[in-house]
PDB file of C-alpha atoms and ligand atoms in Angstrom:
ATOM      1  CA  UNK A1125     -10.739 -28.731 -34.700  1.00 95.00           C
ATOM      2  CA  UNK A1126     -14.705 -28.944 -35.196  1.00 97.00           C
ATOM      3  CA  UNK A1127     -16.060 -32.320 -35.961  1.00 98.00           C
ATOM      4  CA  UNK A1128     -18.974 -32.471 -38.294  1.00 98.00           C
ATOM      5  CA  UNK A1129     -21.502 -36.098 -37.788  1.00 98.00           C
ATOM      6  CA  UNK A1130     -23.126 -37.425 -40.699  1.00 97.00           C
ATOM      7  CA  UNK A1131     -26.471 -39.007 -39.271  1.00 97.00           C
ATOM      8  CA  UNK A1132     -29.350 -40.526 -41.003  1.00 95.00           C
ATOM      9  CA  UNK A1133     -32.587 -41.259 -38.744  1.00 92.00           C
ATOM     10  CA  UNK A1134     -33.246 -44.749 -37.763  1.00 92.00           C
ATOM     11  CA  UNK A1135     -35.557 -46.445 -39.904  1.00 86.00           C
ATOM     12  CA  UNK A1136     -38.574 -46.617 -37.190  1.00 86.00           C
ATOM     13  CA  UNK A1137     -37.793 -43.506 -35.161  1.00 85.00           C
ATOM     14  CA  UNK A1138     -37.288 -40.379 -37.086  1.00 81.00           C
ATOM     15  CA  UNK A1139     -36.542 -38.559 -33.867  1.00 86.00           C
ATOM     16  CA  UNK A1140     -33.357 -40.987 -33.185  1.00 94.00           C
ATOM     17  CA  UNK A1141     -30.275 -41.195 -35.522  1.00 95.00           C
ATOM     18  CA  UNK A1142     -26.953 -43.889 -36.550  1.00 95.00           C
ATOM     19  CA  UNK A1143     -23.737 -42.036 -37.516  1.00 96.00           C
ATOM     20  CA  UNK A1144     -22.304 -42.251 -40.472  1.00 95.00           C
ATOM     21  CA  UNK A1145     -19.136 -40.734 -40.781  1.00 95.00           C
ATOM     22  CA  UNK A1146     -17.416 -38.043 -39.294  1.00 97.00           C
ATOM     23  CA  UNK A1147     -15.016 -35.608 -40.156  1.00 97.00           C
ATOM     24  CA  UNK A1148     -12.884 -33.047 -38.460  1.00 97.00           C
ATOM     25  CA  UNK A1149     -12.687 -29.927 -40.648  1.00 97.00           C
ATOM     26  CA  UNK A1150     -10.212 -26.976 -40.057  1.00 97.00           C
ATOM     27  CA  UNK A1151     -12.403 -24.068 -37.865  1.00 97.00           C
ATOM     28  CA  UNK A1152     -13.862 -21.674 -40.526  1.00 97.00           C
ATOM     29  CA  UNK A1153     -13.975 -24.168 -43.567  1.00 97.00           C
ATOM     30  CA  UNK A1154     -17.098 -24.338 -45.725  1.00 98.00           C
ATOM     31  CA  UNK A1155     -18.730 -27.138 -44.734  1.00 98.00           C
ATOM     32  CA  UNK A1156     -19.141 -28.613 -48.582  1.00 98.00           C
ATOM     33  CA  UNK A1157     -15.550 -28.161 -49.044  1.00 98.00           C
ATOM     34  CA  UNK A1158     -14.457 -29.422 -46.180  1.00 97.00           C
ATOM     35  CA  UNK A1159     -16.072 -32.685 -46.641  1.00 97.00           C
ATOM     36  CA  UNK A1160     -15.241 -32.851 -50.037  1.00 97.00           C
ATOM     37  CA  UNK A1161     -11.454 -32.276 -49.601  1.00 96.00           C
ATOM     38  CA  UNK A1162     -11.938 -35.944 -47.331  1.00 95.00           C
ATOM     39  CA  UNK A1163     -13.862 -37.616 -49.728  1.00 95.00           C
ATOM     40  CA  UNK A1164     -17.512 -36.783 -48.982  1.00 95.00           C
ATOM     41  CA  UNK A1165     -19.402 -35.417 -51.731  1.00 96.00           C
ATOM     42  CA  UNK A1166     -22.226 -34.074 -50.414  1.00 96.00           C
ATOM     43  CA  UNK A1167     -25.853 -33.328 -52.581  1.00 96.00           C
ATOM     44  CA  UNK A1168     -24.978 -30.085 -54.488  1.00 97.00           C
ATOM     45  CA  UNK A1169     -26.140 -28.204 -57.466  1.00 98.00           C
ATOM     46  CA  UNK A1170     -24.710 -24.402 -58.014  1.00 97.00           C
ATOM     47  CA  UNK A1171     -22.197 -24.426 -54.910  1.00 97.00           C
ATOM     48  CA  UNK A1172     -23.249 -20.410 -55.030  1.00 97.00           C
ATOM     49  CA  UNK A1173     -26.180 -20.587 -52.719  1.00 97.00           C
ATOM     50  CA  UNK A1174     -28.959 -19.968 -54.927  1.00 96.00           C
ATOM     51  CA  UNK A1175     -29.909 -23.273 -56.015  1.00 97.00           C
ATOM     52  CA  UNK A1176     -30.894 -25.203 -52.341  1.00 97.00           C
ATOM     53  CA  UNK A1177     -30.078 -28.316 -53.273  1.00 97.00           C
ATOM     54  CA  UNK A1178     -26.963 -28.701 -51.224  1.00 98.00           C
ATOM     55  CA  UNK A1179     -30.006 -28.259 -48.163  1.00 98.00           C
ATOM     56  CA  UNK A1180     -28.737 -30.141 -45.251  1.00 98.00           C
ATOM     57  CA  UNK A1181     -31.008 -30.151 -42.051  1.00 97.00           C
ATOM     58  CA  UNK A1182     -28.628 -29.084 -38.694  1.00 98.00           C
ATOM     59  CA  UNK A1183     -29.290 -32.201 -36.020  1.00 97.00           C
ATOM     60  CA  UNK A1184     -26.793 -31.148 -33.416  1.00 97.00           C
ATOM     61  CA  UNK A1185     -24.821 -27.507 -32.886  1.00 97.00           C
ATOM     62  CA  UNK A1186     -26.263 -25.300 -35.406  1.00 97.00           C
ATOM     63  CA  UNK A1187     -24.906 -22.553 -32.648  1.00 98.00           C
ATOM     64  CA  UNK A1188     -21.582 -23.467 -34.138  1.00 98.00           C
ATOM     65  CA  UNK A1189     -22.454 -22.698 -37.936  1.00 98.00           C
ATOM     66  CA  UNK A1190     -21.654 -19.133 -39.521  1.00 98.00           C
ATOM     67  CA  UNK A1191     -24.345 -16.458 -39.571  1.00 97.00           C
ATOM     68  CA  UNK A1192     -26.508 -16.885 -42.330  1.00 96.00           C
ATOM     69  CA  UNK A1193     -25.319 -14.676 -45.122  1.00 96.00           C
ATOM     70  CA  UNK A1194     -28.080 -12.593 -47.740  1.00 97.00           C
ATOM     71  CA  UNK A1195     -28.012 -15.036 -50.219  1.00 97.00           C
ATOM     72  CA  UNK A1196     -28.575 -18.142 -47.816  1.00 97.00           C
ATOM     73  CA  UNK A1197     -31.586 -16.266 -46.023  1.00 97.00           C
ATOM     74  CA  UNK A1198     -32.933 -16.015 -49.467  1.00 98.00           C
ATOM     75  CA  UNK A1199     -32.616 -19.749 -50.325  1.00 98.00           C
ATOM     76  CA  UNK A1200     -33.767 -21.023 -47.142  1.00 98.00           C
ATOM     77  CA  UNK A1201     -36.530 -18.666 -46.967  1.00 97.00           C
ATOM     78  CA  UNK A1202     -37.526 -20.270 -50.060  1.00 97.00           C
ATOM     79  CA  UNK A1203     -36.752 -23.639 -49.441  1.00 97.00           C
ATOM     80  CA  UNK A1204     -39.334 -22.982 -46.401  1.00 97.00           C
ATOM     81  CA  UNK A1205     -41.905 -21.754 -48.067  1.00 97.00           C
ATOM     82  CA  UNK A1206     -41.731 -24.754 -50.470  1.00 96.00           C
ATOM     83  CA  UNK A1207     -41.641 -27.309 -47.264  1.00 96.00           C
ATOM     84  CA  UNK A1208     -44.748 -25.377 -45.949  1.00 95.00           C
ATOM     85  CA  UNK A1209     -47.208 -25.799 -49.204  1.00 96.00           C
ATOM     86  CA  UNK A1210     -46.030 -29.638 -49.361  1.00 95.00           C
ATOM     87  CA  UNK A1211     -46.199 -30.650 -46.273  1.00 94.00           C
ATOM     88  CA  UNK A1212     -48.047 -27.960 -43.722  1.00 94.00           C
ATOM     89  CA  UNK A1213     -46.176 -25.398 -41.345  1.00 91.00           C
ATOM     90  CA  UNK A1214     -45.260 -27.866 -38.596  1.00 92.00           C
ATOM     91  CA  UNK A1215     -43.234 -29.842 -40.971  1.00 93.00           C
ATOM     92  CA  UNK A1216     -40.680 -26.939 -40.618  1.00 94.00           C
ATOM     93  CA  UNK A1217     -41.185 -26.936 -36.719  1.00 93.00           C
ATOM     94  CA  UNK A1218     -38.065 -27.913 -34.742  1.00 92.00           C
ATOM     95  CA  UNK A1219     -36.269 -27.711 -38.127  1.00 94.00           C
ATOM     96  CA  UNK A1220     -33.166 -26.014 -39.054  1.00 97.00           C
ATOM     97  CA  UNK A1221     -32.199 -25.887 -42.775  1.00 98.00           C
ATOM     98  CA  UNK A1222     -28.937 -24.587 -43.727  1.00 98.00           C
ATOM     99  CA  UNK A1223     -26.852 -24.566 -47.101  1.00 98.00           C
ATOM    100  CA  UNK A1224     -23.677 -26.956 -46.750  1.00 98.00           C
ATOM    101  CA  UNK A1225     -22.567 -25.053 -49.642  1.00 98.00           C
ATOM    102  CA  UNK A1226     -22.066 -21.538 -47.992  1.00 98.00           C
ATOM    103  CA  UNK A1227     -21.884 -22.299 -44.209  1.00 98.00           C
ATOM    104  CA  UNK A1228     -19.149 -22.350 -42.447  1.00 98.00           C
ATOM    105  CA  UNK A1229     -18.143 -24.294 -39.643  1.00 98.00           C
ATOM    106  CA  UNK A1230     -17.088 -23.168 -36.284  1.00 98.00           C
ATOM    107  CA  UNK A1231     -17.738 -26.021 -33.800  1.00 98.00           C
ATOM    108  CA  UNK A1232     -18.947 -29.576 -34.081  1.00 98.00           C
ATOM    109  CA  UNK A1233     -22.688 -30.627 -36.292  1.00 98.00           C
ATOM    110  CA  UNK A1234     -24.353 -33.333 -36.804  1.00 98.00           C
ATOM    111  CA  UNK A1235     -26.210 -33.347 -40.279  1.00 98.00           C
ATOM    112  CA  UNK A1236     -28.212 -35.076 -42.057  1.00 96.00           C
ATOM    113  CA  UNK A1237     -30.695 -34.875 -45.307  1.00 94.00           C
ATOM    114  CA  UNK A1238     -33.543 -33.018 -44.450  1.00 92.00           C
ATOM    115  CA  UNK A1239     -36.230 -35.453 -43.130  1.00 89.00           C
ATOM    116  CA  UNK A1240     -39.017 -35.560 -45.418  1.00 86.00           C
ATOM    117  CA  UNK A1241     -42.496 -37.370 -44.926  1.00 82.00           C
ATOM    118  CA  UNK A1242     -42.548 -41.277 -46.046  1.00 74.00           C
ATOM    119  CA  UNK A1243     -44.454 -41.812 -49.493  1.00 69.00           C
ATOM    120  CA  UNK A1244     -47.393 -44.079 -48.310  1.00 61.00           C
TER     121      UNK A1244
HETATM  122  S1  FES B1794     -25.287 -26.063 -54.242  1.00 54.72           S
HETATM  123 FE1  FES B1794     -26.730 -24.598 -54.923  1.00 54.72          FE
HETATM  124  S2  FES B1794     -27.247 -23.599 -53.078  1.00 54.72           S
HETATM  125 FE2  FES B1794     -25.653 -24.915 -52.451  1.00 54.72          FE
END
């Protein structure tokens, strides 16, 4: 059975995270549903992929998420482009955004909310 991590980074090193919870979710399960069906309600708007704000940034195993289907490649490739004008291309760099809404996991993540630049 897969685990999924909830992380968040520590306060002074971005690069470095504390678990939160985890959860082990039946192999295959949508990851929003799977947490949800435990308790966790995770940021979410349309649950139908087209909205992005169920965007969840992979820390660990994104080798174990499904394949990204047409309608995720489509949010994400929008969700990058919107990353890149606010905040420059390497923002993105060393990055993986995926849709907890539509993926489905088939090993054990870590994930956390995408890590956005401090507001000076
Ligand atoms: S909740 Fe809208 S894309 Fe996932």
């Amino acid at each position: 059975m897969p685990t999924v991590s909830l992380v968040v980074p520590k306060p002074d090193a971005d690069d470095q995270f504390d678990l939160v919870t985890t959860h082990k979710v039946e192999d295959g399960n949508v990851l929003f549903e799977a947490l949800e069906e435990q308790g966790t309600i995770l940021p979410h708007g349309c649950l139908a992929g087209s909205c992005g704000s169920c965007r969840i940034e992979i820390i660990a195993g994104p080798e174990n998420l499904s394949p990204l289907s047409a309608i995720e490649t489509d949010t994400i490739e929008y969700l990058e482009k919107s990353y890149r004008e606010r905040f420059g291309e390497e923002f993105l760099k060393g990055k993986t955004l995926r849709l907890s809404c539509r993926t489905r996991v088939k090993g054990d993540v870590s994930i956390c909310k995408v890590r956005e630049p401090k507001k000076a």
